[in-house]
Amino acid sequence: MWADRLAVLPVIVIGAWAVLLTVADLYIPEHRRRITAILAALGLIVGLVVNLFIQRHNPQTAYFGLAIADGFSSFLNVLFLLSGLLGIAVAHGYLQRQNIARSEYYSLLLFSISGMMLMGMAADLIIVFIALELLSIPLYVMAGFHRDRLDSEEAALKYFLLGAFAGGFVVYGIALIYGATGSTRIAAILSAVQSGSASPILLTVGAALILVGLGFKVAAVPFHMWTPDVYQGAPSSVTAFMAVGAKAAGFAALLRVFLLAFPTLSDKLVPLLWALAALTMIVGNIVAIVQSNIKRLLAYSSIAHAGYILMATVTLGQSRLMADAAAAALFYLLAYLLTNFGAWAVVIALEREEGKGLSIQDYAGLGKKYPALAAAMSVFMLSLIGVPPTVGFLGKFYLFRAVLEGGFVGLAVIGVLTSLVSAYYYLRVVVVMYMQEGEPVVNRDALLHWTAALSAIAVLALSLFATPLFQWATQATLYAAQ
Amino acid sequence: MIYPLQVVFILVSAVTLGAALMVVTTRNMVRAALWLVLALFGVAILFVLLEAGFFAVAQVIIYIGAIAILMIFAVMLTRRIAQDPGPQLNSTWPIAAVIALLVFGLIVFLVQVWDRAASLPPPLPQGFAPLQELGVALVSADRYLIPFEIASVLLLAALIGAIVVAWERK
């Protein structure tokens, strides 16, 4: 009983904190909204401490085997909690500047994070589905936080409708898998699949439907149509959080469910995953070239990065490699988290009212007037391309290595070529910042500048300590892949 | 050989599908909501035919009693004209129709190959109280407590979100 509670304690902390924060907020005067933000951040820090404290090496299932606490989930918890902290750091000043500060923002953020954490802990498809909804519903509302602006409303509605649609796909897939195997428990599905008692057609269709649903969530092509509009319309602080958190949660479920439950279906699923990864990398990177709005550019970049992470799933069925590939995906997500939040912090620093300051041309002259900010942005752009010595390079390196070891040379070649394409549009931002004259306007928001600076330092420094970090990720996934 | 139950099933299914079709084709929003009530009631009867009495009651109370009625309220409160004057089909409807038919064919095929569809489930043991079992399972830590709790948190988050979306600005 107590062991159960201990296993899911980080989620309990964040969920309970979200509820208490909502109540406590009633007693905080409106002009002291800073306190709510600080309390929310404190909750995330408590969650981090609890998570590190109870980190275990042996996987432990809890509550009737529905949830599992293992290295995989505790690594992901760190990722989600960090993205929450950075999400608060970039949001606080931004919301006030945009005149949309409401303290419910922080409660919704915490609710969403508790859903993401459950997603990483799911040992049962029912939990996958409810956690998906718990992480998504607050995000729909947050995307529409800018109620005065039509594009924010459009973003919320689009995200909601397509998210609901995606949720429907996932449930349908779960139903078919339940029909085939008689269980929604991942371990039970695996044993039913291995014993051959389950109908492979039903299973494959079910798995494909779950893939479609999660593909929507992680913005994989051809399920990416909502991404540019939602990323552009939603308040930038929400987009920054959504791009990392929702993506990482989607991949958490994808990796856990597919690598654990369906390794024997690899002959049918691997071509699907291969095509999905290749398409996502190609479309994301090529369409990004023509974007002139930095939010849309980062949206397509986020689609492209989903493609890179999807590469990890093609090792499905090669049991020796799966742990390594999953570790590479986790490492990549961590690299993406730092780089992405840094880049968004710079974007938010330049964004003004009425959506001004978002075109790439607005970055002209940044190198001269604000050399530190421009240098940080350059670091993030290089990391997004995957140039050494940034953490983004190592993320790509580990992923490509896993894919090559799996024998998917073609996919790795597509990955390298699309990375080259991506250099064009990422470097264009750098060129505009340094080579063109302009009068950029930058918000004075210390928290934002610190976020950008610390992220840039982390992106560079973690590339030096990548090996222990990758080992941590490998240890995390070894148990998950067993 | 056609059993009487099959006749009832086919009739109820036809009414449900017809009502569902009316929901999306009628131009009057209030009428659409009322057709939806009929469609949901048809589903409730299907549950009765499956001897799932609790689900039938839940279907009537929750879907018809709460959700459909709320929809009618929402339509009446937010729309001055409860009519949809726009076109009902867009240019891609043939593609959508083809895909829908393909998916339907796939489902029919899946049910054909699914061995469990042909076999009857074992009857419940004597003295088994499904409702009681369900209630206990939802709140026992060694059963489905965790999804139950997450669903509660989910509802709370949705509630807060709905207030954020709908609350009047000062």
mmCIF file of N, CA and C in Angstrom, chain A residues 16-92:
data_model
loop_
_atom_site.group_PDB
_atom_site.id
_atom_site.type_symbol
_atom_site.label_atom_id
_atom_site.label_comp_id
_atom_site.label_asym_id
_atom_site.label_seq_id
_atom_site.Cartn_x
_atom_site.Cartn_y
_atom_site.Cartn_z
ATOM 1 N N ALA A 16 -1.490 17.139 -6.361
ATOM 2 C CA ALA A 16 -2.026 17.763 -5.150
ATOM 3 C C ALA A 16 -1.625 19.231 -5.100
ATOM 4 N N TRP A 17 -0.397 19.521 -5.524
ATOM 5 C CA TRP A 17 0.073 20.905 -5.515
ATOM 6 C C TRP A 17 -0.790 21.758 -6.440
ATOM 7 N N ALA A 18 -1.155 21.187 -7.577
ATOM 8 C CA ALA A 18 -1.997 21.941 -8.518
ATOM 9 C C ALA A 18 -3.338 22.282 -7.875
ATOM 10 N N VAL A 19 -3.926 21.297 -7.178
ATOM 11 C CA VAL A 19 -5.222 21.539 -6.533
ATOM 12 C C VAL A 19 -5.070 22.604 -5.448
ATOM 13 N N LEU A 20 -4.035 22.426 -4.601
ATOM 14 C CA LEU A 20 -3.843 23.367 -3.497
ATOM 15 C C LEU A 20 -3.525 24.770 -4.013
ATOM 16 N N LEU A 21 -2.771 24.816 -5.106
ATOM 17 C CA LEU A 21 -2.414 26.124 -5.667
ATOM 18 C C LEU A 21 -3.671 26.870 -6.121
ATOM 19 N N THR A 22 -4.594 26.116 -6.706
ATOM 20 C CA THR A 22 -5.840 26.741 -7.150
ATOM 21 C C THR A 22 -6.569 27.363 -5.971
ATOM 22 N N VAL A 23 -6.580 26.639 -4.839
ATOM 23 C CA VAL A 23 -7.272 27.155 -3.652
ATOM 24 C C VAL A 23 -6.476 28.305 -3.039
ATOM 25 N N ALA A 24 -5.163 28.091 -2.887
ATOM 26 C CA ALA A 24 -4.332 29.111 -2.234
ATOM 27 C C ALA A 24 -4.383 30.419 -3.007
ATOM 28 N N ASP A 25 -4.531 30.310 -4.310
ATOM 29 C CA ASP A 25 -4.529 31.501 -5.161
ATOM 30 C C ASP A 25 -5.663 32.458 -4.803
ATOM 31 N N LEU A 26 -6.753 31.910 -4.248
ATOM 32 C CA LEU A 26 -7.884 32.768 -3.864
ATOM 33 C C LEU A 26 -7.474 33.778 -2.805
ATOM 34 N N TYR A 27 -6.473 33.422 -2.012
ATOM 35 C CA TYR A 27 -6.073 34.287 -0.908
ATOM 36 C C TYR A 27 -4.897 35.180 -1.273
ATOM 37 N N ILE A 28 -4.448 35.085 -2.526
ATOM 38 C CA ILE A 28 -3.333 35.921 -2.955
ATOM 39 C C ILE A 28 -3.899 37.107 -3.719
ATOM 40 N N PRO A 29 -3.594 38.341 -3.287
ATOM 41 C CA PRO A 29 -4.140 39.502 -3.991
ATOM 42 C C PRO A 29 -3.687 39.543 -5.445
ATOM 43 N N GLU A 30 -4.515 40.147 -6.287
ATOM 44 C CA GLU A 30 -4.267 40.060 -7.725
ATOM 45 C C GLU A 30 -2.967 40.717 -8.154
ATOM 46 N N HIS A 31 -2.572 41.770 -7.439
ATOM 47 C CA HIS A 31 -1.346 42.435 -7.872
ATOM 48 C C HIS A 31 -0.107 41.698 -7.382
ATOM 49 N N ARG A 32 -0.299 40.615 -6.641
ATOM 50 C CA ARG A 32 0.849 39.811 -6.196
ATOM 51 C C ARG A 32 0.889 38.470 -6.906
ATOM 52 N N ARG A 33 0.604 38.493 -8.197
ATOM 53 C CA ARG A 33 0.519 37.228 -8.913
ATOM 54 C C ARG A 33 1.862 36.498 -8.933
ATOM 55 N N ARG A 34 2.897 37.260 -8.714
ATOM 56 C CA ARG A 34 4.238 36.678 -8.660
ATOM 57 C C ARG A 34 4.291 35.532 -7.647
ATOM 58 N N ILE A 35 3.554 35.699 -6.530
ATOM 59 C CA ILE A 35 3.589 34.668 -5.482
ATOM 60 C C ILE A 35 3.055 33.348 -6.031
ATOM 61 N N THR A 36 1.985 33.410 -6.822
ATOM 62 C CA THR A 36 1.434 32.183 -7.405
ATOM 63 C C THR A 36 2.478 31.495 -8.269
ATOM 64 N N ALA A 37 3.167 32.295 -9.082
ATOM 65 C CA ALA A 37 4.190 31.712 -9.954
ATOM 66 C C ALA A 37 5.291 31.059 -9.124
ATOM 67 N N ILE A 38 5.689 31.760 -8.048
ATOM 68 C CA ILE A 38 6.760 31.209 -7.214
ATOM 69 C C ILE A 38 6.298 29.925 -6.545
ATOM 70 N N LEU A 39 5.050 29.929 -6.064
ATOM 71 C CA LEU A 39 4.523 28.717 -5.417
ATOM 72 C C LEU A 39 4.483 27.556 -6.405
ATOM 73 N N ALA A 40 4.078 27.832 -7.637
ATOM 74 C CA ALA A 40 4.026 26.774 -8.643
ATOM 75 C C ALA A 40 5.429 26.219 -8.898
ATOM 76 N N ALA A 41 6.406 27.141 -9.018
ATOM 77 C CA ALA A 41 7.783 26.701 -9.258
ATOM 78 C C ALA A 41 8.289 25.876 -8.084
ATOM 79 N N LEU A 42 7.890 26.311 -6.881
ATOM 80 C CA LEU A 42 8.293 25.578 -5.675
ATOM 81 C C LEU A 42 7.756 24.145 -5.726
ATOM 82 N N GLY A 43 6.501 24.014 -6.161
ATOM 83 C CA GLY A 43 5.914 22.685 -6.280
ATOM 84 C C GLY A 43 6.711 21.807 -7.223
ATOM 85 N N LEU A 44 7.145 22.392 -8.332
ATOM 86 C CA LEU A 44 7.923 21.619 -9.301
ATOM 87 C C LEU A 44 9.261 21.211 -8.703
ATOM 88 N N ILE A 45 9.852 22.123 -7.923
ATOM 89 C CA ILE A 45 11.137 21.788 -7.308
ATOM 90 C C ILE A 45 10.952 20.665 -6.288
ATOM 91 N N VAL A 46 9.867 20.747 -5.496
ATOM 92 C CA VAL A 46 9.585 19.664 -4.552
ATOM 93 C C VAL A 46 9.422 18.357 -5.323
ATOM 94 N N GLY A 47 8.710 18.424 -6.432
ATOM 95 C CA GLY A 47 8.541 17.231 -7.251
ATOM 96 C C GLY A 47 9.865 16.671 -7.725
ATOM 97 N N LEU A 48 10.758 17.573 -8.147
ATOM 98 C CA LEU A 48 12.086 17.139 -8.598
ATOM 99 C C LEU A 48 12.850 16.444 -7.482
ATOM 100 N N VAL A 49 12.818 17.060 -6.288
ATOM 101 C CA VAL A 49 13.550 16.485 -5.152
ATOM 102 C C VAL A 49 12.990 15.106 -4.824
ATOM 103 N N VAL A 50 11.649 15.026 -4.751
ATOM 104 C CA VAL A 50 11.017 13.741 -4.443
ATOM 105 C C VAL A 50 11.406 12.706 -5.485
ATOM 106 N N ASN A 51 11.392 13.133 -6.748
ATOM 107 C CA ASN A 51 11.695 12.214 -7.835
ATOM 108 C C ASN A 51 13.127 11.685 -7.726
ATOM 109 N N LEU A 52 14.072 12.587 -7.416
ATOM 110 C CA LEU A 52 15.459 12.139 -7.293
ATOM 111 C C LEU A 52 15.630 11.265 -6.066
ATOM 112 N N PHE A 53 14.872 11.600 -5.012
ATOM 113 C CA PHE A 53 15.015 10.896 -3.745
ATOM 114 C C PHE A 53 14.542 9.451 -3.847
ATOM 115 N N ILE A 54 13.430 9.251 -4.564
ATOM 116 C CA ILE A 54 12.902 7.886 -4.636
ATOM 117 C C ILE A 54 13.335 7.174 -5.908
ATOM 118 N N GLN A 55 14.288 7.782 -6.623
ATOM 119 C CA GLN A 55 14.745 7.141 -7.857
ATOM 120 C C GLN A 55 15.226 5.726 -7.564
ATOM 121 N N ARG A 56 14.751 4.810 -8.330
ATOM 122 C CA ARG A 56 15.071 3.421 -8.022
ATOM 123 C C ARG A 56 15.671 2.747 -9.246
ATOM 124 N N HIS A 57 16.388 1.696 -8.987
ATOM 125 C CA HIS A 57 16.970 0.979 -10.107
ATOM 126 C C HIS A 57 16.133 -0.212 -10.504
ATOM 127 N N ASN A 58 15.329 -0.694 -9.568
ATOM 128 C CA ASN A 58 14.456 -1.796 -9.945
ATOM 129 C C ASN A 58 13.092 -1.246 -10.275
ATOM 130 N N PRO A 59 12.578 -1.641 -11.406
ATOM 131 C CA PRO A 59 11.239 -1.154 -11.727
ATOM 132 C C PRO A 59 10.224 -1.686 -10.715
ATOM 133 N N GLN A 60 9.299 -0.819 -10.345
ATOM 134 C CA GLN A 60 8.294 -1.262 -9.399
ATOM 135 C C GLN A 60 6.913 -0.899 -9.902
ATOM 136 N N THR A 61 6.048 -1.887 -10.014
ATOM 137 C CA THR A 61 4.694 -1.579 -10.436
ATOM 138 C C THR A 61 3.881 -1.202 -9.210
ATOM 139 N N ALA A 62 2.872 -0.371 -9.445
ATOM 140 C CA ALA A 62 2.062 0.100 -8.343
ATOM 141 C C ALA A 62 0.604 0.065 -8.746
ATOM 142 N N TYR A 63 -0.260 -0.019 -7.765
ATOM 143 C CA TYR A 63 -1.701 0.054 -7.974
ATOM 144 C C TYR A 63 -2.161 -0.938 -9.019
ATOM 145 N N PHE A 64 -2.110 -2.218 -8.666
ATOM 146 C CA PHE A 64 -2.703 -3.241 -9.513
ATOM 147 C C PHE A 64 -1.958 -3.335 -10.840
ATOM 148 N N GLY A 65 -0.668 -2.946 -10.792
ATOM 149 C CA GLY A 65 0.132 -3.037 -12.010
ATOM 150 C C GLY A 65 -0.245 -2.043 -13.086
ATOM 151 N N LEU A 66 -1.008 -1.013 -12.721
ATOM 152 C CA LEU A 66 -1.427 -0.041 -13.740
ATOM 153 C C LEU A 66 -0.349 0.986 -14.000
ATOM 154 N N ALA A 67 0.415 1.313 -12.947
ATOM 155 C CA ALA A 67 1.482 2.299 -13.101
ATOM 156 C C ALA A 67 2.804 1.625 -12.798
ATOM 157 N N ILE A 68 3.876 2.151 -13.347
ATOM 158 C CA ILE A 68 5.187 1.584 -13.083
ATOM 159 C C ILE A 68 6.168 2.725 -12.843
ATOM 160 N N ALA A 69 6.993 2.558 -11.813
ATOM 161 C CA ALA A 69 8.043 3.538 -11.545
ATOM 162 C C ALA A 69 9.365 2.857 -11.839
ATOM 163 N N ASP A 70 10.089 3.387 -12.813
ATOM 164 C CA ASP A 70 11.395 2.813 -13.135
ATOM 165 C C ASP A 70 12.312 3.935 -13.601
ATOM 166 N N GLY A 71 13.483 3.565 -14.072
ATOM 167 C CA GLY A 71 14.426 4.586 -14.505
ATOM 168 C C GLY A 71 13.872 5.438 -15.633
ATOM 169 N N PHE A 72 13.170 4.785 -16.538
ATOM 170 C CA PHE A 72 12.578 5.481 -17.679
ATOM 171 C C PHE A 72 11.650 6.590 -17.203
ATOM 172 N N SER A 73 10.754 6.234 -16.261
ATOM 173 C CA SER A 73 9.788 7.238 -15.821
ATOM 174 C C SER A 73 10.472 8.319 -15.005
ATOM 175 N N SER A 74 11.487 7.956 -14.208
ATOM 176 C CA SER A 74 12.064 9.028 -13.393
ATOM 177 C C SER A 74 12.928 9.960 -14.247
ATOM 178 N N PHE A 75 13.546 9.442 -15.296
ATOM 179 C CA PHE A 75 14.254 10.327 -16.237
ATOM 180 C C PHE A 75 13.264 11.301 -16.879
ATOM 181 N N LEU A 76 12.133 10.748 -17.338
ATOM 182 C CA LEU A 76 11.139 11.595 -17.985
ATOM 183 C C LEU A 76 10.542 12.600 -17.011
ATOM 184 N N ASN A 77 10.362 12.161 -15.743
ATOM 185 C CA ASN A 77 9.833 13.104 -14.755
ATOM 186 C C ASN A 77 10.738 14.319 -14.638
ATOM 187 N N VAL A 78 12.052 14.070 -14.622
ATOM 188 C CA VAL A 78 12.992 15.191 -14.562
ATOM 189 C C VAL A 78 12.761 16.115 -15.750
ATOM 190 N N LEU A 79 12.581 15.508 -16.914
ATOM 191 C CA LEU A 79 12.361 16.284 -18.136
ATOM 192 C C LEU A 79 11.104 17.139 -18.031
ATOM 193 N N PHE A 80 10.008 16.519 -17.573
ATOM 194 C CA PHE A 80 8.735 17.244 -17.509
ATOM 195 C C PHE A 80 8.804 18.360 -16.470
ATOM 196 N N LEU A 81 9.425 18.038 -15.306
ATOM 197 C CA LEU A 81 9.461 19.052 -14.244
ATOM 198 C C LEU A 81 10.350 20.218 -14.661
ATOM 199 N N LEU A 82 11.467 19.898 -15.334
ATOM 200 C CA LEU A 82 12.327 20.975 -15.838
ATOM 201 C C LEU A 82 11.582 21.839 -16.845
ATOM 202 N N SER A 83 10.828 21.193 -17.724
ATOM 203 C CA SER A 83 10.122 21.995 -18.723
ATOM 204 C C SER A 83 9.062 22.846 -18.042
ATOM 205 N N GLY A 84 8.493 22.347 -16.931
ATOM 206 C CA GLY A 84 7.552 23.167 -16.187
ATOM 207 C C GLY A 84 8.231 24.388 -15.594
ATOM 208 N N LEU A 85 9.410 24.176 -14.997
ATOM 209 C CA LEU A 85 10.138 25.301 -14.393
ATOM 210 C C LEU A 85 10.492 26.337 -15.447
ATOM 211 N N LEU A 86 11.042 25.865 -16.575
ATOM 212 C CA LEU A 86 11.390 26.802 -17.640
ATOM 213 C C LEU A 86 10.131 27.447 -18.207
ATOM 214 N N GLY A 87 9.043 26.665 -18.250
ATOM 215 C CA GLY A 87 7.788 27.201 -18.757
ATOM 216 C C GLY A 87 7.286 28.347 -17.893
ATOM 217 N N ILE A 88 7.452 28.227 -16.578
ATOM 218 C CA ILE A 88 7.044 29.323 -15.691
ATOM 219 C C ILE A 88 7.975 30.512 -15.869
ATOM 220 N N ALA A 89 9.281 30.216 -16.012
ATOM 221 C CA ALA A 89 10.254 31.312 -16.142
ATOM 222 C C ALA A 89 9.973 32.155 -17.378
ATOM 223 N N VAL A 90 9.610 31.517 -18.504
ATOM 224 C CA VAL A 90 9.367 32.316 -19.702
ATOM 225 C C VAL A 90 7.971 32.927 -19.691
ATOM 226 N N ALA A 91 7.072 32.391 -18.853
ATOM 227 C CA ALA A 91 5.679 32.844 -18.921
ATOM 228 C C ALA A 91 5.414 34.079 -18.079
ATOM 229 N N HIS A 92 6.040 34.166 -16.911
ATOM 230 C CA HIS A 92 5.578 35.136 -15.917
ATOM 231 C C HIS A 92 5.540 36.565 -16.469
#
